[in-house]
Coordinates of C-alpha atoms in Angstrom, one line a residue:
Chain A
X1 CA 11.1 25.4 -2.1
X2 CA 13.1 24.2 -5.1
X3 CA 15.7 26.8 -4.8
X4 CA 16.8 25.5 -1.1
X5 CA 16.7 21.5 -2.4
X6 CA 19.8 22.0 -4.7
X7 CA 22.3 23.9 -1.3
X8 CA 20.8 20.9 0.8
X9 CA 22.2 18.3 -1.8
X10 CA 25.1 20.1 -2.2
X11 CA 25.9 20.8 1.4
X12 CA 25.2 16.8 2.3
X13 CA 27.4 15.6 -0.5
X14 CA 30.5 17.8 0.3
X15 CA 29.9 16.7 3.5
X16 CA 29.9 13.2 2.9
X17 CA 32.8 13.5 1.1
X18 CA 34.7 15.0 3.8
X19 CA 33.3 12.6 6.1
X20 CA 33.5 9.5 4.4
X21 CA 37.2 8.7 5.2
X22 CA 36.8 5.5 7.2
X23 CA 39.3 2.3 7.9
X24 CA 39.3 -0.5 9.6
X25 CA 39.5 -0.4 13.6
X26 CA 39.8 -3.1 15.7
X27 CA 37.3 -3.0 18.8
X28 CA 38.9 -1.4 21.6
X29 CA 36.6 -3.3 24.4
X30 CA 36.7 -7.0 22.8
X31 CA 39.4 -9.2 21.9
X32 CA 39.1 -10.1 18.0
X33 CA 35.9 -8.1 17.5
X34 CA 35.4 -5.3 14.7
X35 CA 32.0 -3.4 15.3
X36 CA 31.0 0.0 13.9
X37 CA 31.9 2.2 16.6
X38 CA 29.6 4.8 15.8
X39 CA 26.9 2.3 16.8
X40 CA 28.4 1.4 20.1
X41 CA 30.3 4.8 20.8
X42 CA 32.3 3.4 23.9
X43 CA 35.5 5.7 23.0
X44 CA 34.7 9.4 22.6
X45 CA 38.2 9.5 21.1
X46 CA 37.1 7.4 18.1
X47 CA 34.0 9.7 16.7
X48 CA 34.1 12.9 15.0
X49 CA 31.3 15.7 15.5
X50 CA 27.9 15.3 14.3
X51 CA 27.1 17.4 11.8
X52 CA 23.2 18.7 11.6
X53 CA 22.4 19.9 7.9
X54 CA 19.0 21.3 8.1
X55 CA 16.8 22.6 5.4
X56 CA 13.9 23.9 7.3
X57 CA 12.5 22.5 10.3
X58 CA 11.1 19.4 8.9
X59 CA 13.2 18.5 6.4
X60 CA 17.2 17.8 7.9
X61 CA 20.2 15.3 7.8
X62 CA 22.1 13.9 10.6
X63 CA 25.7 12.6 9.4
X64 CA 27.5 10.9 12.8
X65 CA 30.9 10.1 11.6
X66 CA 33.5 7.4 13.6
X67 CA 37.0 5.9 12.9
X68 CA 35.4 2.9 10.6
X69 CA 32.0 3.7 10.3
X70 CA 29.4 6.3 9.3
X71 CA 26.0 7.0 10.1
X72 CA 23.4 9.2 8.1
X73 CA 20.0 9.7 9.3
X74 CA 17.3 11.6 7.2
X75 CA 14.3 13.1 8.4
X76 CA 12.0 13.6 5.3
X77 CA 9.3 16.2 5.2
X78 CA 5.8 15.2 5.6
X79 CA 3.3 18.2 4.8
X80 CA 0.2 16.9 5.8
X81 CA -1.3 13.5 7.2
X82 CA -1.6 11.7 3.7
X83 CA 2.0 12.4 3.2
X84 CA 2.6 11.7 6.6
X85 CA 1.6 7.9 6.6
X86 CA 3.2 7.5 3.0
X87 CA 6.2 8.2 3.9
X88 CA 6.2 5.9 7.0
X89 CA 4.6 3.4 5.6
X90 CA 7.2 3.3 2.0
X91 CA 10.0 4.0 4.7
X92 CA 9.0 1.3 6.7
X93 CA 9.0 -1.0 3.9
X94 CA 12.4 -0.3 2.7
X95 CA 13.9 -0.5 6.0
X96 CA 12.7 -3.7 6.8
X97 CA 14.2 -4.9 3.2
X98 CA 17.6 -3.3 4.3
X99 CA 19.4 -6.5 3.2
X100 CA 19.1 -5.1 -0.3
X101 CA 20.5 -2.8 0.4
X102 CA 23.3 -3.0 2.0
X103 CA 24.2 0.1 3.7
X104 CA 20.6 0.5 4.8
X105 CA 19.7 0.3 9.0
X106 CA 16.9 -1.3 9.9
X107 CA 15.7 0.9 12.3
X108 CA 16.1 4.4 12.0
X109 CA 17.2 6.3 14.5
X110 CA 15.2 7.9 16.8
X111 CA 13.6 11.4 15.6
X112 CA 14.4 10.8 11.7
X113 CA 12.7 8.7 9.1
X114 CA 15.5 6.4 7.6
X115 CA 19.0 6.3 8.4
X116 CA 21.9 4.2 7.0
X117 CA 25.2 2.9 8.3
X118 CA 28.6 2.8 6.3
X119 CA 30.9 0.8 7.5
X120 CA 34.9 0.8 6.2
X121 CA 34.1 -2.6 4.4
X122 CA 31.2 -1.1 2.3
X123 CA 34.1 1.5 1.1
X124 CA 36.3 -0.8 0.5
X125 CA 34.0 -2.7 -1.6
X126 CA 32.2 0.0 -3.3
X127 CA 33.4 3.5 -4.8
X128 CA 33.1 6.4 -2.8
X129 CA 32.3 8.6 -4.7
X130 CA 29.2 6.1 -6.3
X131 CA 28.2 6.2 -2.5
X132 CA 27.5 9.2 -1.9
X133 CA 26.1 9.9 -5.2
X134 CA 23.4 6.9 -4.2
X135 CA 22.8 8.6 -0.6
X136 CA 21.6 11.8 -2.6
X137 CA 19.9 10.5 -5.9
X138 CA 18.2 8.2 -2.5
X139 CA 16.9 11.6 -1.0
X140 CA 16.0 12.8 -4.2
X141 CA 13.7 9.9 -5.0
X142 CA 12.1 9.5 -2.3
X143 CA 10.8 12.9 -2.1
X144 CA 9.8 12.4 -5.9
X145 CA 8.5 9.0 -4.9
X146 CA 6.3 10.3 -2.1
X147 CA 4.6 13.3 -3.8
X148 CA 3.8 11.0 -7.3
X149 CA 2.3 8.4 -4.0
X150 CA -0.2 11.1 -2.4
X151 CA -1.0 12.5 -6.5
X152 CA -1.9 8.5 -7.3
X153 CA -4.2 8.6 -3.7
X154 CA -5.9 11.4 -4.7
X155 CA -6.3 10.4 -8.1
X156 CA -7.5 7.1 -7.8
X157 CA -10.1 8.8 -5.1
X158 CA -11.1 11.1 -7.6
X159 CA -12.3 8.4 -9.9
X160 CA -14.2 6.5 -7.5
X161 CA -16.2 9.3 -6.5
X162 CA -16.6 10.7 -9.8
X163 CA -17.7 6.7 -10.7
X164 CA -20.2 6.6 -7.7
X165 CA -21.5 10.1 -8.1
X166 CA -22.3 8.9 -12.0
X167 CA -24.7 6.1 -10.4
X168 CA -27.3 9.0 -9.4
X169 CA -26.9 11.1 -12.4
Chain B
X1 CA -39.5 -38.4 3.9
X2 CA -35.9 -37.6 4.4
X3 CA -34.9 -33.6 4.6
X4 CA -31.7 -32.2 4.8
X5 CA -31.0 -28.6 5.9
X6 CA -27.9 -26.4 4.9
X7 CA -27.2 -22.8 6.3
X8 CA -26.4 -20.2 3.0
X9 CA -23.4 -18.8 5.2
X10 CA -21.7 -20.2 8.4
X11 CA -21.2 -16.5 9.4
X12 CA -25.1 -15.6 8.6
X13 CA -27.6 -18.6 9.3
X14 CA -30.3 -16.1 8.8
X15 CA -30.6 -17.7 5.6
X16 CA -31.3 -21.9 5.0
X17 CA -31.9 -23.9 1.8
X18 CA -33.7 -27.3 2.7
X19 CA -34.5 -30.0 0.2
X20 CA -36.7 -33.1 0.4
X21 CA -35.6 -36.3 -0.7
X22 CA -39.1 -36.8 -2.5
X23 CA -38.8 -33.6 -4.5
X24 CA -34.9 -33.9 -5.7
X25 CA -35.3 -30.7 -8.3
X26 CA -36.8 -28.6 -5.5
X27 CA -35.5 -26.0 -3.1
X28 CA -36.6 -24.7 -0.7
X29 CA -34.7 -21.5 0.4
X30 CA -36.1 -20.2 4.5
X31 CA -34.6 -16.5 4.9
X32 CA -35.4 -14.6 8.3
X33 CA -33.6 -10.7 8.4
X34 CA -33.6 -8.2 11.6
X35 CA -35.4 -5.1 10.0
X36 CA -33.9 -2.5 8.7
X37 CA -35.2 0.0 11.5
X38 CA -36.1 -1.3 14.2
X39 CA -37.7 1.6 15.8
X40 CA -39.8 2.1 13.0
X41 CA -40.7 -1.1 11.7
X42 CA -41.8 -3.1 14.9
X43 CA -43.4 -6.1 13.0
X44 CA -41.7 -9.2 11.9
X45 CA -43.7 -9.9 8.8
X46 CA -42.9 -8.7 5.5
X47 CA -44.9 -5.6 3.9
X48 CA -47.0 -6.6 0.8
X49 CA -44.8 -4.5 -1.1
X50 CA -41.5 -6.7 -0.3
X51 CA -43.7 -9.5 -0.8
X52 CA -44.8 -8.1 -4.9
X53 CA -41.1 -7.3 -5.5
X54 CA -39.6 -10.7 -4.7
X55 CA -42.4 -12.1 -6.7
X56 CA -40.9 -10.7 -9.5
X57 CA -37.5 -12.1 -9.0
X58 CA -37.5 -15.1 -11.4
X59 CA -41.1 -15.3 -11.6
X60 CA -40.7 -18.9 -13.1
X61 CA -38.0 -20.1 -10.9
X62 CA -39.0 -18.6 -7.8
X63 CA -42.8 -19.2 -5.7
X64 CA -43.3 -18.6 -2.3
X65 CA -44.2 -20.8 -0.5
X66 CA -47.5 -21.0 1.1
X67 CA -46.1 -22.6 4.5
X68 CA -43.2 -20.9 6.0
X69 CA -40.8 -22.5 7.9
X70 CA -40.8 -21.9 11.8
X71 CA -38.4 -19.2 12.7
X72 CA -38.0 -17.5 9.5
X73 CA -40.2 -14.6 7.7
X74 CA -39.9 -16.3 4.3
X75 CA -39.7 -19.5 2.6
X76 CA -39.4 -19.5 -1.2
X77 CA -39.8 -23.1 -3.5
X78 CA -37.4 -22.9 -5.8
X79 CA -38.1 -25.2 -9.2
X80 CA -34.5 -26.3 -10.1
X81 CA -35.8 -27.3 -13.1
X82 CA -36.6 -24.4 -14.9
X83 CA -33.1 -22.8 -14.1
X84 CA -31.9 -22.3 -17.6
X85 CA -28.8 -24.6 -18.3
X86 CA -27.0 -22.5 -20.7
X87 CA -25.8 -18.7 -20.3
X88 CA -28.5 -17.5 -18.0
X89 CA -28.3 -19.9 -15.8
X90 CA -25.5 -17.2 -13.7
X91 CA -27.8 -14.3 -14.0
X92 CA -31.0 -16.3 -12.7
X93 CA -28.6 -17.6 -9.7
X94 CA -27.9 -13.9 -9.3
X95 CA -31.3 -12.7 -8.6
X96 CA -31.9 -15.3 -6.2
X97 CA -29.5 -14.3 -4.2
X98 CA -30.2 -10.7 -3.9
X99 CA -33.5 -11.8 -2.4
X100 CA -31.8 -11.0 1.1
X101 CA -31.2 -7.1 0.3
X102 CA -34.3 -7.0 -1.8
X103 CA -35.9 -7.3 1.2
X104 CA -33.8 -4.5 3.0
X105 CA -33.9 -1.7 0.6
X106 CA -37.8 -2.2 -0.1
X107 CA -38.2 -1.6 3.7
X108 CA -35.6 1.9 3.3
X109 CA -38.2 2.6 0.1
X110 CA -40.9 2.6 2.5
X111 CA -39.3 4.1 5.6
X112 CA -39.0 7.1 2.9
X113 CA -42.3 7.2 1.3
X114 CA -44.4 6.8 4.5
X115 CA -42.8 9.1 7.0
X116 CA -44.3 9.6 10.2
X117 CA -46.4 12.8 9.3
X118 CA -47.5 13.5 12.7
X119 CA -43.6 14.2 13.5
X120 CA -43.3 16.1 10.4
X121 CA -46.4 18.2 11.6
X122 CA -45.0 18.6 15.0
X123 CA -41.7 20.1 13.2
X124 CA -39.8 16.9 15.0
X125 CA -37.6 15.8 12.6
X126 CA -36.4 12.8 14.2
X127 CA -33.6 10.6 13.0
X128 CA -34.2 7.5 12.0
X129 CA -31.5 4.8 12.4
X130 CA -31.2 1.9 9.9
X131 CA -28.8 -0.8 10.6
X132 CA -28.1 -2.5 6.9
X133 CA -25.1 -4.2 8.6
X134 CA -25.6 -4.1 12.4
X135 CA -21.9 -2.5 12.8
X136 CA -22.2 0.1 10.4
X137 CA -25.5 2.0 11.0
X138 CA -26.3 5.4 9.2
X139 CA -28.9 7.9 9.6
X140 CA -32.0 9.0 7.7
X141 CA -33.6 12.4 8.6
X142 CA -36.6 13.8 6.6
X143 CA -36.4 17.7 6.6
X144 CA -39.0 18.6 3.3
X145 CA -38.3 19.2 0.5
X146 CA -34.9 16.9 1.1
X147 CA -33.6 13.8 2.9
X148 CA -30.3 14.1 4.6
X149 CA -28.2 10.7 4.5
X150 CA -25.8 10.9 7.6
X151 CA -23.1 8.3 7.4
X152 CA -20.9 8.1 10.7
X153 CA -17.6 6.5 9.6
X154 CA -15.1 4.5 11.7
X155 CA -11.8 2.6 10.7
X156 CA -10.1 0.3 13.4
X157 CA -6.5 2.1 11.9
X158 CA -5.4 5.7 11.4
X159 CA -3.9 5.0 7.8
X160 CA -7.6 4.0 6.9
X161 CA -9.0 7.3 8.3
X162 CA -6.8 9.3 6.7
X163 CA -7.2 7.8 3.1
X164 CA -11.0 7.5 3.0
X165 CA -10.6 11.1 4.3
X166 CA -8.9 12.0 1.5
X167 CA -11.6 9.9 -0.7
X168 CA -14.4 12.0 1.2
X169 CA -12.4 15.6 0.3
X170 CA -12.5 14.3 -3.5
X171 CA -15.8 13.5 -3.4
X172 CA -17.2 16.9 -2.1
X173 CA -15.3 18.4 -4.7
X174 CA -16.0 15.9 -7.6
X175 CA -20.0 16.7 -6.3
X176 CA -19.5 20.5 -6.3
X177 CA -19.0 20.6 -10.0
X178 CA -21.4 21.9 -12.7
X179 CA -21.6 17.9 -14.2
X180 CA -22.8 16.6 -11.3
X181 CA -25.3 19.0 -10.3
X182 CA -28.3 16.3 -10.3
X183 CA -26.1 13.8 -7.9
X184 CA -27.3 14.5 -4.6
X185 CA -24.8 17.5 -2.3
X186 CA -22.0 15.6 -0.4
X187 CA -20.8 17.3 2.3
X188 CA -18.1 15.9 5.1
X189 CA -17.3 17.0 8.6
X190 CA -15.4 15.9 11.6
X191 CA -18.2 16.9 13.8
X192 CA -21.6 15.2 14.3
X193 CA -24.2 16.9 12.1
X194 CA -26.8 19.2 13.8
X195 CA -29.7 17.0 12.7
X196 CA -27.9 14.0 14.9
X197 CA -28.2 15.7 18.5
X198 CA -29.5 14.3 21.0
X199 CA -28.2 10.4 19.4
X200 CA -26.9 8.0 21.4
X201 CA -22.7 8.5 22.2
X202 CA -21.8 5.3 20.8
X203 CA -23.6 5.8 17.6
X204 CA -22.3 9.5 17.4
X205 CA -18.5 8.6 18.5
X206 CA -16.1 8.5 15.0
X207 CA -12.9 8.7 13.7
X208 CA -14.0 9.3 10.7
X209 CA -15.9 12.3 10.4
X210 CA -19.6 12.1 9.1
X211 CA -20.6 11.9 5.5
X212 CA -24.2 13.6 4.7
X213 CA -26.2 13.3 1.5
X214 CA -28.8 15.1 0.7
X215 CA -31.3 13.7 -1.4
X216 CA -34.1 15.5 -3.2
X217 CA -36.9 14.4 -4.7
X218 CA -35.3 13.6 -8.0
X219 CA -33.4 11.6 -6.6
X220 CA -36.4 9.1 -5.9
X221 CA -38.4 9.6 -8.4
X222 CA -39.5 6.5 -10.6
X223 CA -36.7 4.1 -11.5
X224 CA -33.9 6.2 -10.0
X225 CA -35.4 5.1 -6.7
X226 CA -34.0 1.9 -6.7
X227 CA -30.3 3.3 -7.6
X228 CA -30.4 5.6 -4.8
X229 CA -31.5 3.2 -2.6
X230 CA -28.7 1.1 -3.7
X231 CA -26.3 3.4 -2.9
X232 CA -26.7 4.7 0.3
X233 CA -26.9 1.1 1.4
X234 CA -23.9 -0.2 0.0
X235 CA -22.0 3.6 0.6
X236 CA -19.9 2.2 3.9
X237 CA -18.9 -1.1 2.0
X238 CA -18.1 1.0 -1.1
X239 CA -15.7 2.9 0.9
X240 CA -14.1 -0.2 3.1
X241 CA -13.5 -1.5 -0.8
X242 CA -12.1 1.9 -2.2
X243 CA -9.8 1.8 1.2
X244 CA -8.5 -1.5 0.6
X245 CA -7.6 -1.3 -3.0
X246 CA -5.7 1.7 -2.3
X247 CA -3.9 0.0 0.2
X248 CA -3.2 -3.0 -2.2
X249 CA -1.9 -0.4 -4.6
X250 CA 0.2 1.3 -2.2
X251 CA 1.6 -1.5 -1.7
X252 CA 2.0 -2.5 -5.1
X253 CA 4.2 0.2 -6.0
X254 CA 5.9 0.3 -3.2
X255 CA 7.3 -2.9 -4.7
X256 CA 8.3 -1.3 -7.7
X257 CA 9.9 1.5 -6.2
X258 CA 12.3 -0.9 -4.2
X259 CA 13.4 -3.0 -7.6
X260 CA 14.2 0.4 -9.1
X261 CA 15.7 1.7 -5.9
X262 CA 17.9 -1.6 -5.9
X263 CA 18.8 -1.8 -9.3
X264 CA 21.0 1.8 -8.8
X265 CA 23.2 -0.3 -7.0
X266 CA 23.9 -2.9 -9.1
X267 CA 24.6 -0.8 -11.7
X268 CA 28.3 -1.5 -12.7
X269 CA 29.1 1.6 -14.7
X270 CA 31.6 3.6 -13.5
X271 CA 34.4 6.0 -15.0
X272 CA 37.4 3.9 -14.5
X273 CA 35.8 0.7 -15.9
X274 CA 36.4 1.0 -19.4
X275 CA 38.9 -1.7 -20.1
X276 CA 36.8 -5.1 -21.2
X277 CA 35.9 -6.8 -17.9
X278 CA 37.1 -10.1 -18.7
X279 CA 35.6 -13.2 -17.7
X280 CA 36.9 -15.2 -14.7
X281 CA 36.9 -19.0 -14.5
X282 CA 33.9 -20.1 -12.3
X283 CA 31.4 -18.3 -11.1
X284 CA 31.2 -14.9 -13.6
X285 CA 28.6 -13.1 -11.8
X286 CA 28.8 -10.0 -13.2
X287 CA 25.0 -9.7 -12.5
X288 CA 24.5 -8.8 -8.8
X289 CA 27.4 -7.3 -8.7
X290 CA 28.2 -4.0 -6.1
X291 CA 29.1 -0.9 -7.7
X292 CA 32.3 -2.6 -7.6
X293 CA 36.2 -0.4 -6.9
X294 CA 38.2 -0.9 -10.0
X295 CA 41.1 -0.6 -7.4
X296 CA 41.7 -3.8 -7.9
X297 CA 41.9 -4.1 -11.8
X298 CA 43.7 -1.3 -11.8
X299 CA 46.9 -2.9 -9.3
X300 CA 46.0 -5.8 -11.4
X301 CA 46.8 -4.2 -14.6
X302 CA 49.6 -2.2 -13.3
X303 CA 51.5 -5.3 -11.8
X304 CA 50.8 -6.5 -15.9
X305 CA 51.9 -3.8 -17.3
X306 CA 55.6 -4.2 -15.0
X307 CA 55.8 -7.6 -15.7
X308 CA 55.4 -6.9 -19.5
X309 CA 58.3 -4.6 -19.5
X310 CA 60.7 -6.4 -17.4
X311 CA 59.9 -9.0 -20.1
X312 CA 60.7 -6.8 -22.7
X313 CA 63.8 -5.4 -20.9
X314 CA 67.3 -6.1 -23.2
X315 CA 70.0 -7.3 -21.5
X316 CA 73.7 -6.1 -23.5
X317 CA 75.7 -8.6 -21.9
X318 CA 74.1 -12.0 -23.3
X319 CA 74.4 -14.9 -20.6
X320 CA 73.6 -18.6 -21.7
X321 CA 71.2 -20.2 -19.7
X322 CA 69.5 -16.7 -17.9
X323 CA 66.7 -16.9 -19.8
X324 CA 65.6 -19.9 -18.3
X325 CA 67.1 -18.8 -15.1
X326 CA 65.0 -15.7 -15.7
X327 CA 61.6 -18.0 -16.9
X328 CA 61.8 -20.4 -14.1
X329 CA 62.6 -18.3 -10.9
X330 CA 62.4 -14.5 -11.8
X331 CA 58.8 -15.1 -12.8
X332 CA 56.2 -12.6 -11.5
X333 CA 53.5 -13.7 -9.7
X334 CA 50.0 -13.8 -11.2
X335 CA 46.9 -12.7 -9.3
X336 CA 44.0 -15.0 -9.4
X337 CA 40.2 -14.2 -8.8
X338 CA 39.0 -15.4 -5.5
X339 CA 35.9 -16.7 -7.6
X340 CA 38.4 -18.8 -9.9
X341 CA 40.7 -21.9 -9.4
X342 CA 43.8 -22.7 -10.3
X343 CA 44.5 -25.8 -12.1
X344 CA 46.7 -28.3 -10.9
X345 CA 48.8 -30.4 -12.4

C-alpha cells in the first residue's frame, strides 16, 4: 500500500502545479462582483477539465480548476467502520473550523470527505509552491492522524477490559 | 412534633430522609426499590438475608427501624452523632449510601443460589430477567455447572455502537489469554444468544450485539461473590462510561491535531526570506502571519537597490545647483507598509 502513496503524492502535486495558475476575473453575470467561478460554473468557457487522480477505489482526488479559482476535493479511505466514523467525525471537525484555515470549504463536496477552495487572492497572498506542499503534507497527515486515532481506540479499550477482567481474577 | 421530608434524588424519590424536630441528630432514611426480578421475586418485603447485610453497614451509625414508613420496604434511624467528624466521616457517608444497591445485588446473590430446581429438573432452563436499571435489563440463565450472563446492548448513536464494539472485540481477546484464564469466558455476537429464544422482541431487539459471560462456580465462591456480583451489575454503566471517555478523548485530540495542522500555515519560513525581516512601524505582527510571498520584498528591494545606484551614478559634467535639483524633484519614491504610517509634518 505504501508503494502506491508516494505516485499518488506525486501525481496530485504536479498536478497542482500545473493547475494552480489562477488570476483575478471579474464576474461575468454581476456588475462589480468577483466570485470563484468554479463554485458557480455559469461560463463553461471559464473552467478547465476536472482531473480524477485515483489511487484505488476508496482512496481518490478531485482537482476542478477555473479562471480564478481552484477546487480540490479528497476522498480519504476508510477501511472498516471504526475508521469510518473517525474520519468523519475529525473531518467534520476541521471543516467546520475552516476559518483557520483559510483555503478550507466548509462543506465538502458531495461523494468526498474534505475538499478546499483556492481562490487567485489566496495565491496572491501566499506562495505557491508552499500551497501545494500544505495540500499534500494535509493528505499525509490526516491518513497518519487517523490510523494513530483507531490504534489509541483500541488501546484505550484494551485497558479497560484488561482493568475490568482483573476485578474477577 | 414538626417533620420535614426530603426526597434523596428529584429523578429517584424511591428513596426519602425525614427528620423530626425533637430528635435534631437523627435521620431517618425510608428507601422502597422495584425488585430486581420481578418474575422471580413476587414479594415486596426484604429477604432476611438483605436485612443481616445492611445491618452490617455502619453497625453504630445505622439501626433499622422498627416502624417503617408507609410506602417504603425500609426505614433506617440514622444516629448523626456517632458519624465520625474527622477522616472517616466520607467513608461512613459512603456506606450509607450504597444501602440502595446493597439491597439489589443481595437479591442477584439469591436469585443465583436458590434457583428454581424444579426447572432445572425438568431441563428448562429458563431465563431470568433482572432489571438493575429498568432501561437496561440483562439476562441470567442457569445451565450447571455455569451461569451465562447475557447482556443486550443498545446505544441511541451509531458512533457509540461501533466503539463499544470495538471495546467488546478487545475484551474477548484480552479474556482469551492465558492471564486471564480464571476471569469468567467473554464472548460477543450480533445475534441473540440461543439460551434467549423464545424472549420477548423488545428485550431481544439491539444494536449492539449481546455480550455473554459465563460464570463458574469460582467465580462465586466465598468473597469473590460479592465482586462478581458487582460486576455484572454495574457491566452496562461501565461501558456507557468507557464510551463516553473515549469520546471525550477523541475529541480531545482532535483539538490538538487542528493547532498543529494550523500552525503549518503560519509558519513563515520560506527559501527566499533570508534577508532580516525588518520591523514596520505599527502593528509588527509577524505572528499570525500567512506563509507570506516575498514578491513584495523582493520589488521592494529591487526599487532600493535602483535608487541606490542612480544615487551613486557620477555625473562628468558638474552643474551647480543639480544636486539639489536632483534631491528635491528626482527623488524616488519610497514604499510604505500598509500596516505603517507616515509621519506628517
Amino acid at each position: 500500500m505504501a508503494s502506491t502513496l508516494r505516485p499518488y503524492l506525486t501525481c496530485i502535486r504536479n498536478t497542482l502545479d500545473a493547475a494552480m495558475c489562477l488570476q483575478n476575473f471579474p464576474c461575468q453575470e454581476v456588475e462589480r462582483h468577483n466570485k470563484p467561478e468554479i463554485e458557480l460554473k455559469s461560463s463553461p468557457e471559464l473552467l478547465l477539465n476536472p482531473v480524477l487522480i485515483c489511487r484505488n477505489e476508496s482512496e481518490k482526488c478531485l482537482i476542478e480548476t477555473s479562471i480564478n479559482s481552484l477546487r480540490i476535493s479528497l476522498k480519504v479511505k476508510q477501511a472498516d467502520e471504526l475508521e469510518n466514523i473517525l474520519t468523519k467525525k475529525f473531518l467534520r471537525f476541521l471543516s467546520m473550523r475552516a476559518e483557520a484555515f483559510q483555503v478550507l470549504r466548509r462543506k465538502p463536496v458531495q461523494g468526498y470527505d474534505i475538499s478546499f477552495l483556492i481562490t487567485n487572492y489566496h495565491c496572491e497572498e501566499m506562495q505557491k509552491h508552499k500551497l501545494i506542499d500544505f495540500i499534500v503534507q494535509f493528505m499525509e497527515d490526516i491518513d497518519k492522524e487517523i490510523s494513530e486515532l483507531k490504534m489509541s481506540v483500541n488501546t484505550r479499550g484494551r485497558l479497560v477490559a484488561t482493568e475490568f477482567l482483573k476485578q474477577f481474577i | 412534633m414538626h417533620r420535614e421530608s426530603f426526597p434523596c434524588s428529584e429523578s429517584d424519590p424511591a428513596q426519602i430522609i425525614q427528620c423530626q424536630a425533637c430528635e435534631p441528630q437523627v435521620a431517618y432514611l425510608s428507601i422502597s426499590t422495584p425488585p430486581l426480578c420481578p418474575g422471580i421475586l413476587t414479594s415486596n418485603k426484604l429477604s432476611s438475608y438483605t436485612i443481616e447485610l445492611i445491618k452490617r453497614l455502619c453497625p453504630g451509625v445505622v439501626e433499622i427501624a422498627e416502624a417503617t414508613r408507609e410506602g417504603y420496604q425500609l426505614t433506617l434511624r440514622l444516629n448523626l452523632t456517632k458519624i465520625p467528624r474527622r477522616n472517616d466521616y466520607v467513608k461512613v457517608i459512603k456506606e450509607i449510601s450504597t444501602v440502595h444497591s446493597v439491597i439489589l445485588s443481595s437479591q442477584l446473590k439469591e436469585i443465583l443460589w436458590n434457583f428454581n430446581s424444579d426447572d432445572a429438573i425438568k431441563g428448562m432452563h429458563k431465563p431470568i430477567k433482572l432489571a438493575y436499571n429498568p432501561r437496561e435489563p440483562f439476562f441470567v440463565i442457569r445451565q450447571p455447572p455455569r451461569i451465562i450472563a447475557v447482556f443486550p446492548i443498545r446505544f441511541a448513536e451509531k458512533s457509540d455502537v461501533i466503539i463499544s464494539t470495538a471495546f467488546f472485540q478487545e475484551l474477548v481477546d484480552v479474556g482469551s489469554l492465558d492471564k486471564y484464564t480464571k476471569a469468567p469466558p467473554c464472548s460477543w455476537s450480533a445475534i441473540p444468544p440461543p439460551e434467549l429464544r423464545g424472549e420477548a422482541f423488545e428485550d431481544l431487539s439491539t444494536n449492539g450485539g449481546f455480550v455473554s459471560f459465563d460464570i463458574s462456580a469460582h467465580h462465586v465462591d466465598g468473597k469473590r461473590l460479592d465482586k462478581t456480583v458487582w460486576n455484572l451489575l454495574n457491566f452496562n454503566a461501565y461501558v456507557r462510561f468507557h464510551v463516553k471517555t473515549t469520546k471525550g478523548f477523541i475529541q480531545r485530540r482532535m483539538r490538538k491535531r487542528l493547532e498543529n495542522l494550523v500552525e503549518v500555515l503560519h509558519h513563515t519560513e520560506s527559501e527566499q526570506d533570508n534577508e532580516q525581516i525588518t520591523r514596520h512601524h505599527g502593528c509588527s505582527c509577524t505572528k499570525g502571519l500567512l506563509v507570506k510571498s516575498s514578491k513584495y520584498n523582493i520589488l521592494k528591494q529591487r526599487w532600493g537597490n535602483l535608487g541606490r545606484k542612480l544615487k551613486r551614478i557620477h555625473f562628468r559634467v558638474k552643474i551647480q545647483g543639480f544636486g539639489r535639483f536632483r534631491q528635491r524633484w528626482l527623488r524616488l519614491p519610497k514604499f510604505s507598509s500598509s500596516r505603517g504610517y507616515t509621519k506628517l509634518g
